[in-house]
Short mmCIF file of C-alpha atoms and ligand atoms in Angstrom, two decimals:
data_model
loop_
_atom_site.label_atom_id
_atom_site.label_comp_id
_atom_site.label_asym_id
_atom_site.label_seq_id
_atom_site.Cartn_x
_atom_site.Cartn_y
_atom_site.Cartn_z
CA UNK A 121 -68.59 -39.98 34.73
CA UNK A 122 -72.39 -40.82 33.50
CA UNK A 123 -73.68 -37.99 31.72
CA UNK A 124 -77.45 -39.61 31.63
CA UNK A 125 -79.07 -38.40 34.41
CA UNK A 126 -80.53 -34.59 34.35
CA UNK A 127 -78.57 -33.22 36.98
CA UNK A 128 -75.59 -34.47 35.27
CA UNK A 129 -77.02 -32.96 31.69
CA UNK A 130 -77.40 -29.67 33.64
CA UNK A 131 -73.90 -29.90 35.18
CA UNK A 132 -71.97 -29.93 31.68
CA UNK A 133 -74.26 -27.62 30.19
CA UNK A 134 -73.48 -25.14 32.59
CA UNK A 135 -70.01 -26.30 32.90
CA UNK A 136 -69.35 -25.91 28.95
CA UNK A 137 -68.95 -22.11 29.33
CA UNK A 138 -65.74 -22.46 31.42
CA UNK A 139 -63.67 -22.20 28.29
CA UNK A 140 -65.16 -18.53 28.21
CA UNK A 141 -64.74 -17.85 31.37
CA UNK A 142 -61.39 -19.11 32.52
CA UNK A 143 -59.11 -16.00 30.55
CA UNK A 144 -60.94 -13.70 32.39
CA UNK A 145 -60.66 -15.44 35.79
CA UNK A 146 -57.08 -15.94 35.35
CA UNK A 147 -56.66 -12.06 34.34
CA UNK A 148 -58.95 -11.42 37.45
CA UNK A 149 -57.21 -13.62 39.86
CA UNK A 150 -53.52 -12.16 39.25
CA UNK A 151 -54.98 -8.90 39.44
CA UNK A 152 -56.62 -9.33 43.00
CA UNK A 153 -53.88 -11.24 44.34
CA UNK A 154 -51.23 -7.99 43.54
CA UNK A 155 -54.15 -5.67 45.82
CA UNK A 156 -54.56 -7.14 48.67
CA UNK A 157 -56.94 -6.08 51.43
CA UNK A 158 -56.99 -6.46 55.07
CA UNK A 159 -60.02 -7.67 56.95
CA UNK A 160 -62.97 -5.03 57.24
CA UNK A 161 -60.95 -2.96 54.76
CA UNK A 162 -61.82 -4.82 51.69
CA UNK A 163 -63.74 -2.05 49.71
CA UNK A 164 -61.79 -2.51 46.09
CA UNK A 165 -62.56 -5.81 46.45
CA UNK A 166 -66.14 -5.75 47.65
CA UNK A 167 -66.10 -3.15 44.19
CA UNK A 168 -65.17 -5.53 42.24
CA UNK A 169 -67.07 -8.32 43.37
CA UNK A 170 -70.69 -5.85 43.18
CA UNK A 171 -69.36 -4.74 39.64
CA UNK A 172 -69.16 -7.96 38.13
CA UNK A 173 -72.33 -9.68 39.98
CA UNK A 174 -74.36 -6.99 38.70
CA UNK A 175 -73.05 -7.44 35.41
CA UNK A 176 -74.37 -11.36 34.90
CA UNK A 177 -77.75 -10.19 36.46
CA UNK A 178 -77.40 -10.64 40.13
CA UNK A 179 -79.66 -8.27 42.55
CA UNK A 180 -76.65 -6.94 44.75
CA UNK A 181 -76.29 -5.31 47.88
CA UNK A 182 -72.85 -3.95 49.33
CA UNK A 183 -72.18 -2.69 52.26
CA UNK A 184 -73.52 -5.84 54.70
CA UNK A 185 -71.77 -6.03 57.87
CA UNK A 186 -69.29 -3.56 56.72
CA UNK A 187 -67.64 -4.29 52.81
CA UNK A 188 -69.75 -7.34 52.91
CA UNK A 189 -71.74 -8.23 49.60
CA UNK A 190 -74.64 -10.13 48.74
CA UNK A 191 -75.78 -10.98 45.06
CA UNK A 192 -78.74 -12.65 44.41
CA UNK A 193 -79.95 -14.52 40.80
CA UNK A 194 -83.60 -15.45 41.22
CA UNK A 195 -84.90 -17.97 38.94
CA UNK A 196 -88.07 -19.81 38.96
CA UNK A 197 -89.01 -21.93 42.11
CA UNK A 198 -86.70 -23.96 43.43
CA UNK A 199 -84.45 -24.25 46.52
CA UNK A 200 -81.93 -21.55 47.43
CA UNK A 201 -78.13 -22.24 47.72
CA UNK A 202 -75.91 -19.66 49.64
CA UNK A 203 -72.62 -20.22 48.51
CA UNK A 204 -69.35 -18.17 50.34
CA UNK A 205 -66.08 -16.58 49.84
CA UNK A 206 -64.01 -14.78 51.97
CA UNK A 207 -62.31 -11.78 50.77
CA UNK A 208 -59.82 -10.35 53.45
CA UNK A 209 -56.37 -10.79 53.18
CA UNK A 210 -53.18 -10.58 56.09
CA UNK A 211 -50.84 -8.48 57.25
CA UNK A 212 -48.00 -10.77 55.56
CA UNK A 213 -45.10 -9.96 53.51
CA UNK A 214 -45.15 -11.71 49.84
CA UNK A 215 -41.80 -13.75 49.37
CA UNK A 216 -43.56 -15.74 46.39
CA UNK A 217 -41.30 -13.65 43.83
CA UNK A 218 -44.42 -14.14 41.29
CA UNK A 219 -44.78 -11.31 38.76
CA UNK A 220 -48.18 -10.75 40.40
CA UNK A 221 -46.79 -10.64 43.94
CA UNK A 222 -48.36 -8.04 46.38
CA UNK A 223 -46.37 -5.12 46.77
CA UNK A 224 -48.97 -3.45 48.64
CA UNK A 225 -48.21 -1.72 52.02
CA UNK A 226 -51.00 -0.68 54.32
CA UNK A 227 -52.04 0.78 57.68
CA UNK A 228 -53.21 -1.69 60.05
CA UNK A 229 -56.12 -1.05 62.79
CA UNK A 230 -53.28 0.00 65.34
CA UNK A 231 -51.97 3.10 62.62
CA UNK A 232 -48.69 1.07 61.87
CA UNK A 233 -47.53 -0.02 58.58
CA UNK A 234 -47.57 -3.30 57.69
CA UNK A 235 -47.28 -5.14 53.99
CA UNK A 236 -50.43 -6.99 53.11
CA UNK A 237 -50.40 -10.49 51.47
CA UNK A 238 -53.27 -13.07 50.03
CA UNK A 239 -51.60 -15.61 52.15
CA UNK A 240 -55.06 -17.01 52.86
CA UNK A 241 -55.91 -17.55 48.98
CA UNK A 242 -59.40 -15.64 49.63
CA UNK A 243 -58.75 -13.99 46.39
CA UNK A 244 -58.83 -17.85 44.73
CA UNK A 245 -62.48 -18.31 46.88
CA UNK A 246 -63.41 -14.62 45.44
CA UNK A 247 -62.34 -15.59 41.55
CA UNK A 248 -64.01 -19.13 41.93
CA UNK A 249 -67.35 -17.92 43.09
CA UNK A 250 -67.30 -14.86 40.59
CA UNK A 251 -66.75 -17.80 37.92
CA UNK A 252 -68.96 -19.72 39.20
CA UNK A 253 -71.43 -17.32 39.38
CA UNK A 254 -70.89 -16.13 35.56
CA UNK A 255 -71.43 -19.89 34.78
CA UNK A 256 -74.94 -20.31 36.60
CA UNK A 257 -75.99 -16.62 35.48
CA UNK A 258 -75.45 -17.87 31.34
CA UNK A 259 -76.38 -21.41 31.83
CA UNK A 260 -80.04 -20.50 34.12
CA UNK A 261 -81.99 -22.26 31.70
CA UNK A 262 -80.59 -25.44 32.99
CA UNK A 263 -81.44 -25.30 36.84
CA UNK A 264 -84.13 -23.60 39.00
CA UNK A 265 -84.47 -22.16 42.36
CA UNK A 266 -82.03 -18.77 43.82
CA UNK A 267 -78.62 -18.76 43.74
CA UNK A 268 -76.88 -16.30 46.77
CA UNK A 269 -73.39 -15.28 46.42
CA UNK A 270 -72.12 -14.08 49.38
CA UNK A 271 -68.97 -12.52 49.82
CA UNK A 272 -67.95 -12.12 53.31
CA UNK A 273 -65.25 -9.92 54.60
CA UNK A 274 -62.85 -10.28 57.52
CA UNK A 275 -62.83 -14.17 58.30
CA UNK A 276 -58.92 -13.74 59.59
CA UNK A 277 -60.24 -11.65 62.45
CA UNK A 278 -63.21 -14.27 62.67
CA UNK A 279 -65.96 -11.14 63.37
CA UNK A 280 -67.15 -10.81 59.05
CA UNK A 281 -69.60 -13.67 59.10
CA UNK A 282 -71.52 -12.58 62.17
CA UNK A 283 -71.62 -8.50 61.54
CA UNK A 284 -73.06 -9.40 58.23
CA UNK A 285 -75.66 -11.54 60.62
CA UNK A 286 -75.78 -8.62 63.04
CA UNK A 287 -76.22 -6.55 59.82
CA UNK A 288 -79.68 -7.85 59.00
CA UNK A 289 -78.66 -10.51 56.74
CA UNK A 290 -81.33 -12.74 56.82
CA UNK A 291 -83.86 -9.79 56.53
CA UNK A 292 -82.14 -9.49 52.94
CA UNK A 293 -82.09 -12.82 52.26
CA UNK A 294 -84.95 -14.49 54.66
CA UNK A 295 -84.71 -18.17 53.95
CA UNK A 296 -82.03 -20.46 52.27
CA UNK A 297 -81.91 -24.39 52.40
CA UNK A 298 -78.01 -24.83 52.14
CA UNK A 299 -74.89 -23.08 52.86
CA UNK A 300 -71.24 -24.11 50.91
CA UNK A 301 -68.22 -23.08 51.02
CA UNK A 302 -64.48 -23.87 50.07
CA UNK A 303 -60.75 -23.53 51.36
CA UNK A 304 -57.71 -23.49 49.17
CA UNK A 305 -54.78 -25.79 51.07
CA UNK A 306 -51.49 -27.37 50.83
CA UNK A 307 -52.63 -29.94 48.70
CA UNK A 308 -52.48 -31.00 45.55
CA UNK A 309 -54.18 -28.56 42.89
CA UNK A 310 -57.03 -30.13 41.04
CA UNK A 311 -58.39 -32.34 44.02
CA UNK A 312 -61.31 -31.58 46.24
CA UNK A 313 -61.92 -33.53 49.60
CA UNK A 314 -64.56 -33.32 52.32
CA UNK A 315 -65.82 -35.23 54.82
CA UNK A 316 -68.88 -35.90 56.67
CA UNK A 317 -68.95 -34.44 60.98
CA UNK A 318 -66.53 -32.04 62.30
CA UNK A 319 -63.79 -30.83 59.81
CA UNK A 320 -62.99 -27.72 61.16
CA UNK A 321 -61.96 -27.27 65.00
CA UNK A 322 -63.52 -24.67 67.13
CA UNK A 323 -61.16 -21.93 68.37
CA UNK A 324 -61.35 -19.73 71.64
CA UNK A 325 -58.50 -17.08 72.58
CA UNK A 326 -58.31 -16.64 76.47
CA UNK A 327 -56.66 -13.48 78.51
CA UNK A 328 -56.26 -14.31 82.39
CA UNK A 329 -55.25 -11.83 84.59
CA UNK A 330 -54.39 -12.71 87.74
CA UNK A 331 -53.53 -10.97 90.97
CA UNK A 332 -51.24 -10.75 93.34
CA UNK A 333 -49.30 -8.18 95.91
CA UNK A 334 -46.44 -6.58 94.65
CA UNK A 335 -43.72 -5.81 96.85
CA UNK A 336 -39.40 -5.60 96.86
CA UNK A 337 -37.33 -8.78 95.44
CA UNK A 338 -35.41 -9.33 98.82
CA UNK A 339 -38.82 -9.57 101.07
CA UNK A 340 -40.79 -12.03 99.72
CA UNK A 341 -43.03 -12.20 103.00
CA UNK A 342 -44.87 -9.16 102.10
CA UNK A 343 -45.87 -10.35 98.06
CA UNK A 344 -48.28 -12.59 96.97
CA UNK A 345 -46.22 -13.43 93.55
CA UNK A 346 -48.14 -13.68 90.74
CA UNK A 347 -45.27 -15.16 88.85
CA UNK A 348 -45.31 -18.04 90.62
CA UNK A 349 -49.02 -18.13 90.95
CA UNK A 350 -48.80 -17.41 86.90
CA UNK A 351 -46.32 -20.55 86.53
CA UNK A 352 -48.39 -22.88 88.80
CA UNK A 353 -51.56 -22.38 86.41
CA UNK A 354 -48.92 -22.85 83.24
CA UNK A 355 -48.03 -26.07 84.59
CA UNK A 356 -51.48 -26.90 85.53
CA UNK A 357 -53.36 -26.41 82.65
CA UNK A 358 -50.85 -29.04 81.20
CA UNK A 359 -52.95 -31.49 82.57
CA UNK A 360 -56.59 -30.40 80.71
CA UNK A 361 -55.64 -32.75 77.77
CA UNK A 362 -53.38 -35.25 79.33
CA UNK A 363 -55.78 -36.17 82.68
CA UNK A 364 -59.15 -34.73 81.74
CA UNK A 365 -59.82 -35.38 78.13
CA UNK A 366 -60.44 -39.05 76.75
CA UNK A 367 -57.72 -40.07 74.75
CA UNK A 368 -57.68 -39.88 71.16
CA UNK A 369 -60.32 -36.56 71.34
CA UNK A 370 -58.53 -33.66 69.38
CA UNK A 371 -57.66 -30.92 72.02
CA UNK A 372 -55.19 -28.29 72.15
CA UNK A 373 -54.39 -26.11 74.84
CA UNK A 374 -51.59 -23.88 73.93
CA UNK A 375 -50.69 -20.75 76.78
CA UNK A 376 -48.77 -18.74 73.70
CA UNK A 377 -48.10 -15.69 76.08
CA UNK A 378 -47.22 -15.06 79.69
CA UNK A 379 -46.22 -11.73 81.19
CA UNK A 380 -45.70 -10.63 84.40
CA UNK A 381 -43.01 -7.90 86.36
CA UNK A 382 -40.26 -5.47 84.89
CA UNK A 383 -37.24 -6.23 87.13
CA UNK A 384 -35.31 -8.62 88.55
CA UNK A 385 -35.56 -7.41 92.27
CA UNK A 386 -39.37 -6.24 92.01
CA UNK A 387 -41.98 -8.76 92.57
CA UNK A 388 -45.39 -7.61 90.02
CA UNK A 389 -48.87 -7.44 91.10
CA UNK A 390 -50.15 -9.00 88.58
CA UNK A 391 -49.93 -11.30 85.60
CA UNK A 392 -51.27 -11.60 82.25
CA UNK A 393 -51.48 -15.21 80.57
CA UNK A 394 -52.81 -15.77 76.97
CA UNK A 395 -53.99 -19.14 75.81
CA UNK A 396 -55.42 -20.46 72.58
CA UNK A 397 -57.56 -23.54 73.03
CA UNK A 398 -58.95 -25.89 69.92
CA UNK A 399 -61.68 -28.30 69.92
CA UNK A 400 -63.63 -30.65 67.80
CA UNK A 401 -67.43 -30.75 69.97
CA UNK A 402 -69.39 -28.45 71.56
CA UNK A 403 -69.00 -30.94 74.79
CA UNK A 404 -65.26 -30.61 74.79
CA UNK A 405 -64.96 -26.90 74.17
CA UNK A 406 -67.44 -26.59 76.83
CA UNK A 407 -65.67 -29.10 79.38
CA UNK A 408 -62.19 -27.47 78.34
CA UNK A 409 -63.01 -23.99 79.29
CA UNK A 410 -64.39 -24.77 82.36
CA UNK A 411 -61.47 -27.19 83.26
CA UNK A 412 -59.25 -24.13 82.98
CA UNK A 413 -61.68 -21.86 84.38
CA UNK A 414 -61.74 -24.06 87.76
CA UNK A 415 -57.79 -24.16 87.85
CA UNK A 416 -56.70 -20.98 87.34
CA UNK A 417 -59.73 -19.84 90.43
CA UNK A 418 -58.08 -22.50 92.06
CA UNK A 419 -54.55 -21.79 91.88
CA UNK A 420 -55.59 -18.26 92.91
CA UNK A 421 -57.10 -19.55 95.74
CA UNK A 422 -54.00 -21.25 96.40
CA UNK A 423 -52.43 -18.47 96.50
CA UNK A 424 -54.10 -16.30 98.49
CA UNK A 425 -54.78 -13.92 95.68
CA UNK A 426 -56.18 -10.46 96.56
CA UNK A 427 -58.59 -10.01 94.13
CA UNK A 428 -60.71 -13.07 91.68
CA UNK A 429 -59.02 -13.30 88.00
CA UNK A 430 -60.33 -11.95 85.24
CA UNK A 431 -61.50 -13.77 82.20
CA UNK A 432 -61.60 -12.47 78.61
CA UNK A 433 -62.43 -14.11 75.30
CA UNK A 434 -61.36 -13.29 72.21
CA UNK A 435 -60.30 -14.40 68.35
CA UNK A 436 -63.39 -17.06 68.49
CA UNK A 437 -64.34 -19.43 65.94
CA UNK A 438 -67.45 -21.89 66.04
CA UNK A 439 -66.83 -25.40 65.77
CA UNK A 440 -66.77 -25.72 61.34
CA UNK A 441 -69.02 -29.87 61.32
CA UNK A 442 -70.44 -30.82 57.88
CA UNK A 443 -74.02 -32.02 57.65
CA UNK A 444 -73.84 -36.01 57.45
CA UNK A 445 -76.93 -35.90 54.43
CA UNK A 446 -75.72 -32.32 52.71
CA UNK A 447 -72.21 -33.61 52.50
CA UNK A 448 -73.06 -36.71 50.97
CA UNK A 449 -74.58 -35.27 48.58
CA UNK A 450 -72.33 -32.75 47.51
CA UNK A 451 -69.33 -35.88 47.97
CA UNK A 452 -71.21 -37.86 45.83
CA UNK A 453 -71.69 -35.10 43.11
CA UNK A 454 -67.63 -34.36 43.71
CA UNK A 455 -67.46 -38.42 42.85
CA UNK A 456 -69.11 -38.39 39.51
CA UNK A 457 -67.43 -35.33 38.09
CA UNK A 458 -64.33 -35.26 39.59
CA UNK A 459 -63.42 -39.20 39.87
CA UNK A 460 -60.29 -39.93 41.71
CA UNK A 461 -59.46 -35.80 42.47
CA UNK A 462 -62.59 -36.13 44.92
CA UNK A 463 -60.63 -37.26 48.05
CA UNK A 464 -61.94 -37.48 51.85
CA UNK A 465 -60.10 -35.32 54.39
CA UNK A 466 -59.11 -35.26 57.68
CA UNK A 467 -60.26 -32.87 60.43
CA UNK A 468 -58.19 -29.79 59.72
CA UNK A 469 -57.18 -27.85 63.40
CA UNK A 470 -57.75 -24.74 61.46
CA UNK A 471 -60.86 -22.38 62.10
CA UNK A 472 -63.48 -20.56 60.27
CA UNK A 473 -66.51 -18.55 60.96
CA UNK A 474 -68.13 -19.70 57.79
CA UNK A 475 -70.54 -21.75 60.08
CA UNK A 476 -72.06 -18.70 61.79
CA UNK A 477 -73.90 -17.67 58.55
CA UNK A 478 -75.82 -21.03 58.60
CA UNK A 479 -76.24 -21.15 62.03
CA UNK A 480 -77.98 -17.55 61.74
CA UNK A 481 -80.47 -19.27 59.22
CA UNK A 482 -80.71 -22.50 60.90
CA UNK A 483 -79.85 -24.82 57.87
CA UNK A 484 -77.78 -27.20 57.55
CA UNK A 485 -74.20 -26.55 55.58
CA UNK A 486 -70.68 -28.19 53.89
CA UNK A 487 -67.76 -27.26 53.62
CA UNK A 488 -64.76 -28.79 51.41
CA UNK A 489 -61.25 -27.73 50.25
CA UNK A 490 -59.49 -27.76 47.08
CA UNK A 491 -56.06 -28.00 46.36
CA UNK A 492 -53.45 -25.32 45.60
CA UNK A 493 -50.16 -26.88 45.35
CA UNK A 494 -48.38 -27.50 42.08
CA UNK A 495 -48.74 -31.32 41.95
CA UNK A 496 -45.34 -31.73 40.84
CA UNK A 497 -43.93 -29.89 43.44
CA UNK A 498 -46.26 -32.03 45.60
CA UNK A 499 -45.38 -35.27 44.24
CA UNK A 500 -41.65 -34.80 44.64
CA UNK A 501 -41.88 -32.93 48.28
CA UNK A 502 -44.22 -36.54 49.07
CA UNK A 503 -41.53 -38.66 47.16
CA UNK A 504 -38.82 -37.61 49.52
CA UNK A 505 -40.53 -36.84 52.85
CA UNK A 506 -40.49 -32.98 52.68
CA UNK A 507 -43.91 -32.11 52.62
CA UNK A 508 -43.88 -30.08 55.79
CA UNK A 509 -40.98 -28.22 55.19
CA UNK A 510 -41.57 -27.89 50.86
CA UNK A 511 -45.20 -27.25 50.58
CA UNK A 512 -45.92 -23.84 51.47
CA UNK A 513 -48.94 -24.03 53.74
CA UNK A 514 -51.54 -21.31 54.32
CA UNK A 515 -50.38 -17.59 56.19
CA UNK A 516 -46.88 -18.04 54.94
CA UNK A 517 -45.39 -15.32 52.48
CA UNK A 518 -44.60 -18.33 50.17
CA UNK A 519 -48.36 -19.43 49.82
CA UNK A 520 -49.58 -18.68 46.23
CA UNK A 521 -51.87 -21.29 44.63
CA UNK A 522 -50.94 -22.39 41.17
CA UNK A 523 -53.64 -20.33 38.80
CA UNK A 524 -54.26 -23.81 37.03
CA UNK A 525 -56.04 -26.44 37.61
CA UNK A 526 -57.18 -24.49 40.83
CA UNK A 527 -59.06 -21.97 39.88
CA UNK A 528 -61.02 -24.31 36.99
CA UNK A 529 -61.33 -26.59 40.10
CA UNK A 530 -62.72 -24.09 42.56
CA UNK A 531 -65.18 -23.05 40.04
CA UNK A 532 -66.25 -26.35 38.91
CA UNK A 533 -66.82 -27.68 42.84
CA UNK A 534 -69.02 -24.18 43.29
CA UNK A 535 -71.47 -25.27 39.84
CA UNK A 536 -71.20 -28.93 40.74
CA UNK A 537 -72.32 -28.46 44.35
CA UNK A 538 -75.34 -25.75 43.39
CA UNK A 539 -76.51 -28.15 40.98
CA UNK A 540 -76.77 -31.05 43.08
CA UNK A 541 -79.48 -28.74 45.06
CA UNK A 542 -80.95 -26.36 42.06
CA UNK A 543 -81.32 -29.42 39.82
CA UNK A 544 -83.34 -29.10 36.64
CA UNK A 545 -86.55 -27.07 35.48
CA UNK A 546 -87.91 -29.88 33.05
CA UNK A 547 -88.07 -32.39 36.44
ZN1 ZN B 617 -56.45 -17.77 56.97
ZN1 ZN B 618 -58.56 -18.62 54.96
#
């Protein structure tokens, strides 16, 4: 760590404060994680969030897009950093056992009960950003420019980032040069890792329905059977990844449902597939969905099909690819004040609509993750080749980031990567 330049002065300045800070993030943290919200139902939260903001001098605005909320600390000229957390939680029951555990049991948007879990660690990316927040808010004599904390709702459902676009968003907040944002993962707590290009994949849920003539089990001459048909484009669409796409490019193509019929001796007149596909370029999600597109017209064709499928897309997320000259920026900031816990990553096949805020604003944007797993626990599950099935990973009822070092380091990567933008007022 060099502590001579001003950016760096500015950095442990600001950073000094944590000490003051870190009781009541800790108290804060165990507190959200036992009240859960679901997505577009997180009003407590977005309470909470608008209480506090306003408190350290923030001009706030709730209600964006729904619960979403939208602080902003003006101070002097400068550049303006957006920085994000996602507040929602799941519809997951909490098998963590911790004496903060959720015990919360909610209505879902269908009207059926369901027990709600921070499974995602959103209420680590809420904490962090309050903190980090606090920190810039009692340290603003070190830094200049506009800080915006923006705290999304409902990235599970992947709709929170664009309906606070939709919302007027960047009528509130008309220009920013940067957007950052952070993940808590399976790693181990106290590193942060990035990396430059596409880190996130692109998601697209697909529902095909496809037609055919229904008609009695024992007189198959008077069907068109859209089971078959239905199995033909299964066994088709195998071949997307393995004969269309170049080897070594990340694609998935996974048909997760398939229903057709309701006895054995009646043949349906229809079928319903459901396919998830994830992708790491525009070009390839584009080439993908059209590859399937083609086959499943084709196969339909094939079959003589009465009627032309349908095609509906749902659950999509925007390809998540870090700016080559924002990233190295923040990495290199990560390198000087977090020395060998700054780590590179690999492209995650996880999703996020974190991207769509920038891309409303038209600037470019980063986005890193910070570990959550007990490093002991981590070191031994590595040790003896039982990472997959030790760590808890994110969505399961066991995933509860360690309070320590994560939230200090989810705070500390939030100041750290302002600064390197908002730099210093005597420069
Ligand atoms: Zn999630
Ligand atoms: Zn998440």
């Amino acid at each position: 760590m060099s502590a001579s330049t001003p950016a760096n002065v500015a950095r442990d300045a600001v950073l000094a404060r944590l000490a003051d800070v870190r009781p009541w993030q800790e108290d804060y943290y165990r507190n959200l994680h036992a009240h859960p919200e679901l997505s577009h139902l997180e009003v407590e939260t977005a309470e909470g969030v608008a209480t506090n903001l306003r408190a350290d001098g923030f001009d706030v605005r709730q209600g964006v897009g729904g619960t979403g909320v939208v602080g902003v600390l003006r101070n002097g000229d400068g550049p303006t950093v957006l920085a994000r957390a996602d507040m929602d939680a799941l519809p997951v029951t909490e098998l963590t056992g911790l004496p903060y555990a959720s015990e919360i049991v909610t209505k879902d948007a269908h009207g059926d009960a369901v027990s709600v879990m921070h499974a995602c660690g959103h209420d680590v990316h809420v904490t962090c950003l309050l903190g980090a927040a606090r920190l810039l808010a009692a340290g603003r004599d070190h830094w200049a420019g506009t800080l915006v904390a923006l705290f999304q709702p409902a990235e599970e459902t992947g709709d929170g980032a664009k309906q606070m676009v939709a919302d007027g968003l960047t009528d509130l907040v008309p220009s920013i040069d940067v957007a950052m944002a952070q993940h808590v993962l399976a790693m181990p707590a106290g590193h942060v890792a990035t990396k430059v290009g596409p880190v996130l994949a692109a998601a697209d849920s697909m529902r095909i329905t496809v037609f055919g003539r229904g008609s009695h089990g024992s007189m198959p001459q008077a069907s068109i059977d859209p089971v078959v048909l239905a199995a033909m484009i299964v066994v088709r669409l195998q071949t997307v990844v393995s004969r269309e796409t170049r080897p070594g490019e990340p694609v998935v193509v996974t048909v997760g449902s398939l229903r057709a019929g309701t006895k054995s001796n009646v043949i349906a007149d229809r079928a319903v597939i459901e396919l998830n596909v994830r992708t790491f370029s525009e070009a390839s999600r584009t080439a993908t969905l059209a590859a399937i597109t083609r086959i499943v017209n084709a196969e339909c064709d094939a079959s003589g099909s009465p009627e032309p499928p349908t095609f509906e897309l749902f659950d999509q997320f925007p390809l998540t690819t870090n700016d080559e000259s924002v990233t190295d920026r923040v990495a290199g900031a990560f390198g000087e004040h977090f020395g060998p816990r700054a780590l590179s990553i690999e492209a995650q096949s996880a999703s996020e609509d974190f991207s769509d805020l920038a891309v409303a604003y038209g600037v470019p944007y980063t986005y890193w993750g910070i570990g959550g797993t007990d490093p002991d626990l981590y070191d031994r599950a590595m040790r003896e080749g039982r990472v997959a099935s030790d760590v808890p990973v994110n969505h399961s009822g066991y995933f509860a980031p360690v309070i320590q070092p994560t939230l200090d380091t989810g705070t500390e990567a939030l100041v750290v990567a302002a600064l390197a933008w908002l730099g210093n007022p005597g420069a």
